[in-house]
Coordinates of C-alpha atoms and ligand atoms in Angstrom, one line a residue:
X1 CA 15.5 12.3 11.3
X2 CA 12.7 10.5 9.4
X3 CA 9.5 9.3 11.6
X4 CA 6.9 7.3 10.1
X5 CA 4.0 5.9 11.4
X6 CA 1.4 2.9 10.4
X7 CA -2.2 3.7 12.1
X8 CA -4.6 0.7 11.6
X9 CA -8.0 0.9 13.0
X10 CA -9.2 -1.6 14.9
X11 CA -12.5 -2.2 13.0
X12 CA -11.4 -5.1 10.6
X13 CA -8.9 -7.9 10.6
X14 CA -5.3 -7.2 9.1
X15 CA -5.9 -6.4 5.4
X16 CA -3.4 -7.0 2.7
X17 CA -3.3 -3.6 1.8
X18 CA -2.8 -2.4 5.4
X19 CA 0.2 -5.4 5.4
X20 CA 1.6 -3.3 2.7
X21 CA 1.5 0.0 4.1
X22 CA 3.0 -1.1 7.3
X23 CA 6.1 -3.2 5.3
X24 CA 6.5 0.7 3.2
X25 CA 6.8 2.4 6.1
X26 CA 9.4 -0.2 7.7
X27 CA 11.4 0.2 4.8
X28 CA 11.2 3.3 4.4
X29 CA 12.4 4.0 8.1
X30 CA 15.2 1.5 7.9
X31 CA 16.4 2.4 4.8
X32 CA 17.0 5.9 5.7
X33 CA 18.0 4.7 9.9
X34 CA 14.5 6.5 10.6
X35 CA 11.6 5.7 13.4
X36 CA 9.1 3.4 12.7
X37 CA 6.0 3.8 14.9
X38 CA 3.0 2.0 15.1
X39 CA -0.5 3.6 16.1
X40 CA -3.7 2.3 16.6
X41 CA -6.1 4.7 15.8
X42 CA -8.8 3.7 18.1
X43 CA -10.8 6.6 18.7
X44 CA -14.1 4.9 17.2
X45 CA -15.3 3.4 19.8
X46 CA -18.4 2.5 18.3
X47 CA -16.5 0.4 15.7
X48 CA -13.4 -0.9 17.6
X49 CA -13.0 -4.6 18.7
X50 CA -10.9 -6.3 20.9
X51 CA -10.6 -9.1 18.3
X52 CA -9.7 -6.9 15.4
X53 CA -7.0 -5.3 17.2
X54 CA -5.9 -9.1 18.4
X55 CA -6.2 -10.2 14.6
X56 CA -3.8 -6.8 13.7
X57 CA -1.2 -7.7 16.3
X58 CA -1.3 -11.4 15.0
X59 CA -0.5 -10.7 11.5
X60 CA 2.2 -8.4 12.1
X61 CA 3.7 -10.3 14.6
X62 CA 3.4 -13.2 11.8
X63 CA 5.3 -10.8 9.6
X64 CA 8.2 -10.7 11.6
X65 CA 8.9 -7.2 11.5
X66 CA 9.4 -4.5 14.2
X67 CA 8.6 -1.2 15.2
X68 CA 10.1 1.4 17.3
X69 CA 7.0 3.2 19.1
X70 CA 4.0 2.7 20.0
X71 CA 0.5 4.9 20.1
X72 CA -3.0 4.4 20.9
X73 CA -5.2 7.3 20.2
X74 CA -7.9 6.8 22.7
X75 CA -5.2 7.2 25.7
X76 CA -4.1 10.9 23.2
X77 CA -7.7 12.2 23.7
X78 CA -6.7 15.4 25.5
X79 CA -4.0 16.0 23.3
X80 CA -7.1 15.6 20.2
X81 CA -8.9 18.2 22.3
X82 CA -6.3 20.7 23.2
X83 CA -5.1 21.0 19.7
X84 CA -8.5 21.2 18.4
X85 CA -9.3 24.3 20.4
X86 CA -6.4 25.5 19.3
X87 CA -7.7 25.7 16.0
X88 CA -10.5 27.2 17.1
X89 CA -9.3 29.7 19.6
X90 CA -7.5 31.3 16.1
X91 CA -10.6 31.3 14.2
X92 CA -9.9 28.1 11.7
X93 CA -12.7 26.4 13.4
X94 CA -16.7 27.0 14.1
X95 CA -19.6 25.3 16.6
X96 CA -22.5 24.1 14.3
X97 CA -25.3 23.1 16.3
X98 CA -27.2 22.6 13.5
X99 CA -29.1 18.9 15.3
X100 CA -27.9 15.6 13.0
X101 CA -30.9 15.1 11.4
X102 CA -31.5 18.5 9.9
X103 CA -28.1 18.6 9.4
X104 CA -28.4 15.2 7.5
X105 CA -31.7 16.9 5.7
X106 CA -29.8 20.4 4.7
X107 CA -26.9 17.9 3.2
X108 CA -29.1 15.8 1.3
X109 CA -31.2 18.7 -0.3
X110 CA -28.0 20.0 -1.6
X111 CA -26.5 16.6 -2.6
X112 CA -24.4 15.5 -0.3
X113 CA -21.3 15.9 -2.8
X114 CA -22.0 19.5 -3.2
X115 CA -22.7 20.6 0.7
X116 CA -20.2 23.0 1.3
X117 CA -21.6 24.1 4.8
X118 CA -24.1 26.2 6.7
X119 CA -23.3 29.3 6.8
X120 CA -25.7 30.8 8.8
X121 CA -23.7 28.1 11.9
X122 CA -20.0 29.7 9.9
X123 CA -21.2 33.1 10.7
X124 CA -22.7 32.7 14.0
X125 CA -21.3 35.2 16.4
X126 CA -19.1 33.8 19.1
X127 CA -20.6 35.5 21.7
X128 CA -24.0 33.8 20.8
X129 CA -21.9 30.3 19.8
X130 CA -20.4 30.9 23.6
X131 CA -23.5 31.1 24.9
X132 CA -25.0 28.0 23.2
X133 CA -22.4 26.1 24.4
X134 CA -22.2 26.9 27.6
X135 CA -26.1 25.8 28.4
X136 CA -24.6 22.5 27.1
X137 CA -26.3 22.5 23.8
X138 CA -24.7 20.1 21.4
X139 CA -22.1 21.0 18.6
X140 CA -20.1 19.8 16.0
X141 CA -16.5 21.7 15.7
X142 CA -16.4 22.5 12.0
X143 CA -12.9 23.7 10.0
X144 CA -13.5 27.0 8.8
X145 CA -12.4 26.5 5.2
X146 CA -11.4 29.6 3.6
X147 CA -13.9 30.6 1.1
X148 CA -13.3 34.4 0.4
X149 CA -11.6 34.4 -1.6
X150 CA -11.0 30.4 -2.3
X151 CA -7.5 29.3 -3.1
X152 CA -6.0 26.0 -4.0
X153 CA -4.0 23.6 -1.5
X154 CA -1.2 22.1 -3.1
X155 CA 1.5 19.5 -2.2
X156 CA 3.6 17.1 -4.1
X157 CA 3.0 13.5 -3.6
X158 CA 6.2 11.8 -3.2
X159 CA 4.5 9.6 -5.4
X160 CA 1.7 10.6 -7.2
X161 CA 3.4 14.4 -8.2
X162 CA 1.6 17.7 -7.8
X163 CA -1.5 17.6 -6.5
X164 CA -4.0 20.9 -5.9
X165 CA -7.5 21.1 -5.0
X166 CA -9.7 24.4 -4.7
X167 CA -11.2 25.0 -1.4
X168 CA -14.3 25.5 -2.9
X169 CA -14.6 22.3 -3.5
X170 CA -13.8 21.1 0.4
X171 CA -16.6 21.2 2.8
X172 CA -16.2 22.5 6.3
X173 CA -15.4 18.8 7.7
X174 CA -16.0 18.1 11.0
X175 CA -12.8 18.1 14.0
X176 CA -14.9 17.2 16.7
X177 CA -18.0 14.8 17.2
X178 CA -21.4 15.8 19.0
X179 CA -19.8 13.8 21.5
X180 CA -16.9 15.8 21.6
X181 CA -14.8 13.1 20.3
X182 CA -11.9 13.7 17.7
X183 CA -12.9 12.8 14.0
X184 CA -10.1 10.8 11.8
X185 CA -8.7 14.2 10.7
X186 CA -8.3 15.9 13.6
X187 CA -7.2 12.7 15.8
X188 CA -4.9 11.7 13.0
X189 CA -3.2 15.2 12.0
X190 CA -3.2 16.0 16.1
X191 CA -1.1 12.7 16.8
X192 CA 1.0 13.0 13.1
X193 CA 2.0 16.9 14.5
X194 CA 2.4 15.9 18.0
X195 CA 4.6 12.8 17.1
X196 CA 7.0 15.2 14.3
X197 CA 6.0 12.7 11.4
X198 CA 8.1 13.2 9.0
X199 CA 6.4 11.2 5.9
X200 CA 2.6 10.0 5.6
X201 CA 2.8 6.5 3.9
X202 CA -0.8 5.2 3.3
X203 CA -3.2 3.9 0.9
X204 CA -4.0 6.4 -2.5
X205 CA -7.5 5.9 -0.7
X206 CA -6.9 8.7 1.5
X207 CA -5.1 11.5 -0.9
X208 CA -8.2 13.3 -1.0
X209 CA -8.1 13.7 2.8
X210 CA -4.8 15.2 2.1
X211 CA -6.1 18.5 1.8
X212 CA -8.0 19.1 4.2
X213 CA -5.1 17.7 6.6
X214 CA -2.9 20.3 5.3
X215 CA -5.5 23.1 6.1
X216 CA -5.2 21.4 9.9
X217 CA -1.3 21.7 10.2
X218 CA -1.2 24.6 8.4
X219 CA -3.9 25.9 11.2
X220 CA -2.1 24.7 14.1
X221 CA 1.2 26.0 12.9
X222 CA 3.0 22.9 12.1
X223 CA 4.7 21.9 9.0
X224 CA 3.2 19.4 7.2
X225 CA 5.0 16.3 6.7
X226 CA 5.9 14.8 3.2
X227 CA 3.1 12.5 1.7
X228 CA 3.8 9.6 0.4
X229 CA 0.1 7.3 -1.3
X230 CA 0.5 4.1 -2.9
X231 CA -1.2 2.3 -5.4
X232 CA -5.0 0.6 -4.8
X233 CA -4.5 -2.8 -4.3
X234 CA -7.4 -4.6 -7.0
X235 CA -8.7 -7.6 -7.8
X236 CA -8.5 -8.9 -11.5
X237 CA -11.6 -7.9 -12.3
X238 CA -11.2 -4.1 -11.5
X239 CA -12.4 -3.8 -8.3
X240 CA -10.9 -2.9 -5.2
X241 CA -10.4 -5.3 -2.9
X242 CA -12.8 -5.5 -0.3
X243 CA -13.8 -8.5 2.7
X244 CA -16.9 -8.0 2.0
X245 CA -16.8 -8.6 -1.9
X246 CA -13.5 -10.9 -1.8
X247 CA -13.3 -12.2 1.4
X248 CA -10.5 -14.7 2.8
X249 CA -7.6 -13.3 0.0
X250 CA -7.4 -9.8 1.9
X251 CA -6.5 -11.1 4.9
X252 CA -2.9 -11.8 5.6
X253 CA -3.9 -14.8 7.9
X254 CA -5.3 -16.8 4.7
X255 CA -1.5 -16.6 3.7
X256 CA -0.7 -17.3 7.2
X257 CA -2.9 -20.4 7.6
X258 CA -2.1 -21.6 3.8
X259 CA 1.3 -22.1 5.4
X260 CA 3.6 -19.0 3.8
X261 CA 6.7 -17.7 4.7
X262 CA 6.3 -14.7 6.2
X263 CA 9.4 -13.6 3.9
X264 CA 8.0 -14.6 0.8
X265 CA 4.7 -12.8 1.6
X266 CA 6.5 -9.9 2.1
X267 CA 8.4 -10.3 -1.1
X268 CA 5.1 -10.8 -2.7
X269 CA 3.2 -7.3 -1.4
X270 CA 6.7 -5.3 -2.2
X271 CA 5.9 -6.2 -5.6
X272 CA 2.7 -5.1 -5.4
X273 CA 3.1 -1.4 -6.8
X274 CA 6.8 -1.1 -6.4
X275 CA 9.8 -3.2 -8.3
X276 CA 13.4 -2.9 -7.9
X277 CA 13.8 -1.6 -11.5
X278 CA 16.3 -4.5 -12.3
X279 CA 14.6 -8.3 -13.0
X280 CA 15.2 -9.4 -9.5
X281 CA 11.8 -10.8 -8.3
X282 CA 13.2 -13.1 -5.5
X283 CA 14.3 -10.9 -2.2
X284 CA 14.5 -10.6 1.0
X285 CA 13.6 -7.9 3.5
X286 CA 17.1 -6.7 3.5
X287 CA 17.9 -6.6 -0.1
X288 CA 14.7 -4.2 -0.6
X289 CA 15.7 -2.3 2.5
X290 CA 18.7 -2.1 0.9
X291 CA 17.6 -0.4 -2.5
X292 CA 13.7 1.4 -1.5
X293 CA 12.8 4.4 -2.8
X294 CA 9.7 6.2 -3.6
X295 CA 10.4 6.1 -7.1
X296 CA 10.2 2.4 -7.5
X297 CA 6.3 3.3 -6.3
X298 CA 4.4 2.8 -9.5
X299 CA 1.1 5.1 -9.6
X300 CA -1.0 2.4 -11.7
X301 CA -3.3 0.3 -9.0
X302 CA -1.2 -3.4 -8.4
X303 CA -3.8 -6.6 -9.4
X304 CA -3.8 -9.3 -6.7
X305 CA -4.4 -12.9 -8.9
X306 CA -7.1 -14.8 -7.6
X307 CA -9.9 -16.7 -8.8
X308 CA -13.2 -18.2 -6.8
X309 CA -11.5 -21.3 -6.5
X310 CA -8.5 -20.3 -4.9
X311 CA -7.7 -17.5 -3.4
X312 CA -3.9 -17.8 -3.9
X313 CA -2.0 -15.3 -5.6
X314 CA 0.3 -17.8 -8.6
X315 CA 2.8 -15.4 -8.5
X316 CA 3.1 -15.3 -4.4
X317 CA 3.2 -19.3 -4.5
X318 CA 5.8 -19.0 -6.8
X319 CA 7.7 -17.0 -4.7
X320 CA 6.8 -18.7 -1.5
X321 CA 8.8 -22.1 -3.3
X322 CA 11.7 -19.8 -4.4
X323 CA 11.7 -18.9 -0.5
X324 CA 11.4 -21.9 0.6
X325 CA 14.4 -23.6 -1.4
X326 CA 16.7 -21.1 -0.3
X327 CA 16.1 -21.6 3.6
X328 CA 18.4 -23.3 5.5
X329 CA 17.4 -27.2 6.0
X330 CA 17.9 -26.6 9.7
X331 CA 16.1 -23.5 9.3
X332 CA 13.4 -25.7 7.3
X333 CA 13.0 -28.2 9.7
X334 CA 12.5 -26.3 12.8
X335 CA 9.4 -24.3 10.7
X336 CA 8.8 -27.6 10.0
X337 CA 7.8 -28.8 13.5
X338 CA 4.7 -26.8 13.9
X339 CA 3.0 -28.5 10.9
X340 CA 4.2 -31.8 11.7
X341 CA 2.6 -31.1 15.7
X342 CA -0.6 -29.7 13.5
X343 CA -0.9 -32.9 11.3
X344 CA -1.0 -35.0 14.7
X345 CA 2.7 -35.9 14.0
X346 CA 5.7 -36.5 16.7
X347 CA 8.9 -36.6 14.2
X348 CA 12.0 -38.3 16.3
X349 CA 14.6 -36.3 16.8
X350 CA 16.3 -35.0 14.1
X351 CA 14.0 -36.7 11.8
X352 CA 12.6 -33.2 10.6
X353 CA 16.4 -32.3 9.3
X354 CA 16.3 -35.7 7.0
X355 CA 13.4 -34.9 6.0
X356 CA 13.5 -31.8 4.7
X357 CA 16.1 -31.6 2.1
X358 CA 13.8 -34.7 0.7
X359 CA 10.5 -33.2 0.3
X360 CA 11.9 -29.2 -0.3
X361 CA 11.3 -29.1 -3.7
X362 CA 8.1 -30.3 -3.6
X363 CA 6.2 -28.0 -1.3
X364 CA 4.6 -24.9 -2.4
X365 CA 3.6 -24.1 0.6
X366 CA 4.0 -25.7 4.3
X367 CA 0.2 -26.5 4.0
X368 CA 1.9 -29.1 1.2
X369 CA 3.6 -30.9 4.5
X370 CA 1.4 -32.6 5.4
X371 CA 0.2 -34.7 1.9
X372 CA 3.8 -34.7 0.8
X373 CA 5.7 -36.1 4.1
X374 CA 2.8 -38.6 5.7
X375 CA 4.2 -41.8 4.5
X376 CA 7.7 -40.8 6.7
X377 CA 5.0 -40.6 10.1
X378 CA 1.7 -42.8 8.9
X379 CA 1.9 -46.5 9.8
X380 CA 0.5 -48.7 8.7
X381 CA 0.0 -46.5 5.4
X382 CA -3.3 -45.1 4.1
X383 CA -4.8 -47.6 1.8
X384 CA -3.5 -47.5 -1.8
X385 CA -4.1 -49.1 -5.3
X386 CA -1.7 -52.8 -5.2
X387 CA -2.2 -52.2 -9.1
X388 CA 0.6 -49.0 -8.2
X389 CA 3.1 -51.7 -7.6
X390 CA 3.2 -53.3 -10.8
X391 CA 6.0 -51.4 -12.5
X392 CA 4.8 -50.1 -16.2
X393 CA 5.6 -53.1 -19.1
X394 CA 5.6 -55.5 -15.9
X395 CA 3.0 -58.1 -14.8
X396 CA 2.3 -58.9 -10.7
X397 CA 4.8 -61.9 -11.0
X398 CA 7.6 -59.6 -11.6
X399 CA 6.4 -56.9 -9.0
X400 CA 6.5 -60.5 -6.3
X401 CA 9.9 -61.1 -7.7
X402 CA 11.3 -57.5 -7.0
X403 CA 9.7 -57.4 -3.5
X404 CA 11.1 -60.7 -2.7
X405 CA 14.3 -59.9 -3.6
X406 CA 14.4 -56.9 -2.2
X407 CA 13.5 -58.3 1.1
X408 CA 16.5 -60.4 1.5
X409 CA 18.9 -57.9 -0.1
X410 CA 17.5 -54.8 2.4
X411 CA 17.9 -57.3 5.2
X412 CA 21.4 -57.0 5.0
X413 CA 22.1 -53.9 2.7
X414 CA 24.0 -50.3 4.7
X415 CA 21.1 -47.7 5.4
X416 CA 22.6 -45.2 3.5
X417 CA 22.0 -43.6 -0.4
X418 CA 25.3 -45.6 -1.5
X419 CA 24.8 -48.7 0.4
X420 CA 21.2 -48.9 -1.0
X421 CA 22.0 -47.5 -4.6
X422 CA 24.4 -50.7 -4.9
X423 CA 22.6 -53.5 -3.0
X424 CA 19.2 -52.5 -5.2
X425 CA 20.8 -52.1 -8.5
X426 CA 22.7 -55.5 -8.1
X427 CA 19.7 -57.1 -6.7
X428 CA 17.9 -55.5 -10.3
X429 CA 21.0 -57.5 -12.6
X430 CA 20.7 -60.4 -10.6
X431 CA 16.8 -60.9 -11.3
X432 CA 17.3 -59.5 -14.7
X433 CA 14.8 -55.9 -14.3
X434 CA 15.9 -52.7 -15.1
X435 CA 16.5 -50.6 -12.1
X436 CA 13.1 -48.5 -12.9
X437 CA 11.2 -52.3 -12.2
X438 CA 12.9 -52.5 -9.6
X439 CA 12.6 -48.9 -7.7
X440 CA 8.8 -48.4 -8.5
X441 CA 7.3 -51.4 -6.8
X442 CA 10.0 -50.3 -3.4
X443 CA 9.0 -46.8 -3.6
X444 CA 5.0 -47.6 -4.0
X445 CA 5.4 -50.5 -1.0
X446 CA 7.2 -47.8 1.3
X447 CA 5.7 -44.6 0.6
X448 CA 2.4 -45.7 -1.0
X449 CA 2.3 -43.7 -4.2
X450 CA 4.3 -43.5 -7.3
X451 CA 5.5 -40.0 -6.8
X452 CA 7.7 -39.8 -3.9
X453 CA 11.0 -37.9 -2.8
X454 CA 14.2 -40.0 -4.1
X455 CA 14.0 -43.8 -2.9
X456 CA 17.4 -44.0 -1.5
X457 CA 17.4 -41.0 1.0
X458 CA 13.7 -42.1 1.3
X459 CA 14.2 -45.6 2.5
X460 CA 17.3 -44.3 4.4
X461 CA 14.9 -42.1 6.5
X462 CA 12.3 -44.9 6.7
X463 CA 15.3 -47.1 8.4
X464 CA 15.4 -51.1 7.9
X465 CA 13.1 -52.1 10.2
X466 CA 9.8 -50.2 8.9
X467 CA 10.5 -50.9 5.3
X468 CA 10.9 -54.4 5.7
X469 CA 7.3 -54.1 7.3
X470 CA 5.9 -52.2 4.1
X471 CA 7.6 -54.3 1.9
X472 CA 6.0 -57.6 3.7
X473 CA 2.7 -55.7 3.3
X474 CA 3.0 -54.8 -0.1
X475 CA 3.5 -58.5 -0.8
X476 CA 0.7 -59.6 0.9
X477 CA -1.7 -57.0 -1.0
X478 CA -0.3 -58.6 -4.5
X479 CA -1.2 -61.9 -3.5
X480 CA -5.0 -61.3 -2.4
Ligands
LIG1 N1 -6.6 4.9 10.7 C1 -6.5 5.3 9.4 C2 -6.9 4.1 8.5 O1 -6.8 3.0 8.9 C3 -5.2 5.8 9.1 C4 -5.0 6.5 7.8 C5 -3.7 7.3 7.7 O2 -2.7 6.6 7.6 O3 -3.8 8.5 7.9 O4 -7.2 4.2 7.4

């Protein structure tokens, strides 16, 4: 049975590349029936916030999808503690009470890359290291990597393919704090033994920590699970994507607030390192459920588009509008309602489901709403240039003419596309305009711009009563 596990920290808002690993591991578990468990590896305290872990629970909730457990490390702290006198009970683990400053000293005369350890802590006797402890003296629980002779740790990443490092090249990493706290690796490796992980699925960020986490379950006896790192996430120039160099476009609320589908965000970080190995580009949660594997993982680092002026992705707006035309209108409307409520909009009932078939096509993104649908909730209308209602090749008298006329015709005409297709194009032979004279200077007195959804629908939505208003107004602007 396959058990997976996401394990933010609380020490930053939800990052895109976090957002990814969590939608791996869901896919992974579903797609093989497994358990998908989320853990907040809290143990910093130091670092932890109430409002990063808020900001984490937000953005997946935003996402939409589920887990089946749920961890928090800080309430695991015995189990941390148990296992890591485990380790040490068998030897695999040392006290250094070498004091944090000399011990910061000794690492920086070495070169803190090349600090393997101090062996005259590795060698202490235990009777003497007993001893120390016991009058309460400080320590730092050190991993006893083996040294003589050295040997390589190997595994196979289910991605990235053999990997091996020597041990002489891993310092004796710290299991436990001064403060007797768990580090990363021991908290992490502790909780991923305890809670029979199956497969590690996390940032390529953290293969290096790989090794030493296999020295830990190989020291407490456990097998180690399956590993499983994907691809940096970078931005175009290179770099990997950081808050503090790239700010708002690694946080999956800027995609959140720019008014995505949670679905077509999700489509957009699957594509970021892995691809269905067919041209599908559009999917949904299901379909890549449906077909993921680790070898659709590519190992080359996935480029998020952005520039300093927006901090969009193209190809995740892209895929937001392919989303977005395939929802259901009543589906449509009702995530509709929250951005008409947030543009200070009450739509009448069912007004939403007109709507929304109308102005579909030309949203990006619900943040478009709100500039695209005003005219259908604004009255009277914002101001606009009367020059808009003089139709192209037409002068003011004929724009007066068309308004006129259309006055008397909607008076009477059915509220409906065919009842206002015929009454307008009859009234357009009967003043002798082509239907485009006639449409533009309607279109501009009822919605106010040129560009609009069709007129017909349009007007239909906008009913008799309000359109006869715009048109009167309209008129009046071309006579000032
Ligand atoms: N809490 C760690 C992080 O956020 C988890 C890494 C891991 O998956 O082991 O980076």
């Amino acid at each position: 049975m396959f058990r997976v596990r996401f394990a933010p920290s609380p020490t930053g808002y939800l990052h895109i590349g976090s957002a990814r690993t969590f939608i791996f591991n869901w896919l992974f578990a579903r797609r093989h029936d497994g358990t998908m468990i989320l853990r907040i590896d809290d143990t910093d305290a130091g670092r932890n916030t109430q409002t990063s872990e808020d900001s984490i629970f937000d953005g997946l909730r935003w996402l939409g999808l589920d887990w089946d457990e749920q961890y928090r490390q800080s309430e695991r702290l015995d189990l941390h503690a148990t296992l890591a006198s485990k380790i040490f009970e068998a030897g695999h683990a040392y006290r250094d009470f070498t004091p944090a400053e000399e011990a910061a000293e000794k690492a920086h005369a070495t070169g803190a890359a090349t600090w393997l350890c101090n062996p005259d802590m590795r060698e202490l006797p235990r009777e003497e290291s007993d001893r120390r402890a016991a009058a309460g003296e400080p320590f730092v629980l050190r991993f006893r990597v083996p040294r003589e002779p050295v040997r390589d740790i190997t595994f196979t990443d289910e991605v990235y393919g053999a990997q091996s490092k020597s041990t002489a090249d891993i310092e004796d990493f710290a299991l436990l704090r001064s403060n007797g706290l768990p580090t990363y690796h021991m908290a992490s490796c502790a909780d991923d033994a305890d809670l029979r992980i199956s497969h590690i699925i996390r940032g390529q960020d953290h293969l290096t920590n790989t090794f030493k986490h296999i020295l830990i379950f190989d020291a407490l006896g456990a097998t180690a699970p399956r590993f499983a790192h994907l691809p940096l996430l970078i931005a175009p120039d290179g770099a990997k994507l950081s808050k503090r160099k790239h700010g708002p476009v690694v946080s999956v609320t800027t995609y959140r607030d720019a008014g995505f589908l949670p679905e077509a965000y999700i489509n957009f970080l699957c594509l970021l390192g892995w691809n269905p190995k067919d041209d599908r580009e559009k999917m949904s949660i299901n379909e890549i459920a449906a077909i993921f594997s680790f070898e659709g993982i590519n190992r080359s680092n996935a480029v998020v588009n952005f520039s300093d002026e927006d901090p969009i992705d193209p190809k995740a707006l892209w895929l937001n509008s392919q989303h977005l035309y395939a929802l259901p209108v009543d589906t449509l409307a009702s995530r509709l309602e929250p951005w008409a409520a947030g543009a200070g909009w009450s739509p009448a009932p069912g007004q939403l489901l007109q709507i929304a078939p109308l102005i579909r096509e030309r949203m990006k993104t619900f943040r478009d709403f709100a500039s695209v649908a005003d005219f259908f909730f604004l009255e009277p209308l914002p101001p606009f240039d009367p020059a808009e209602l003089v139709p192209q090749k037409g002068d003011t008298a004929m724009a007066a003419k068309v308004l006129e006329r259309a006055k008397t015709v909607l008076a009477a005409a059915e509220f409906t596309h065919d009842g206002l297709d015929q009454a307008l194009r009859a009234a357009a032979a009967e003043i002798g305009v082509k239907a485009g004279q006639m449409f533009q200077p309607i279109r501009v007195a009822a919605c106010g711009r040129k560009v609009a959804p069709p007129l017909f629908e349009t007007l239909a939505v906008l009913g008799r009563e309000l359109t006869l208003v715009r048109l009167d107004r309209a008129l009046a602007m071309l006579r000032s």
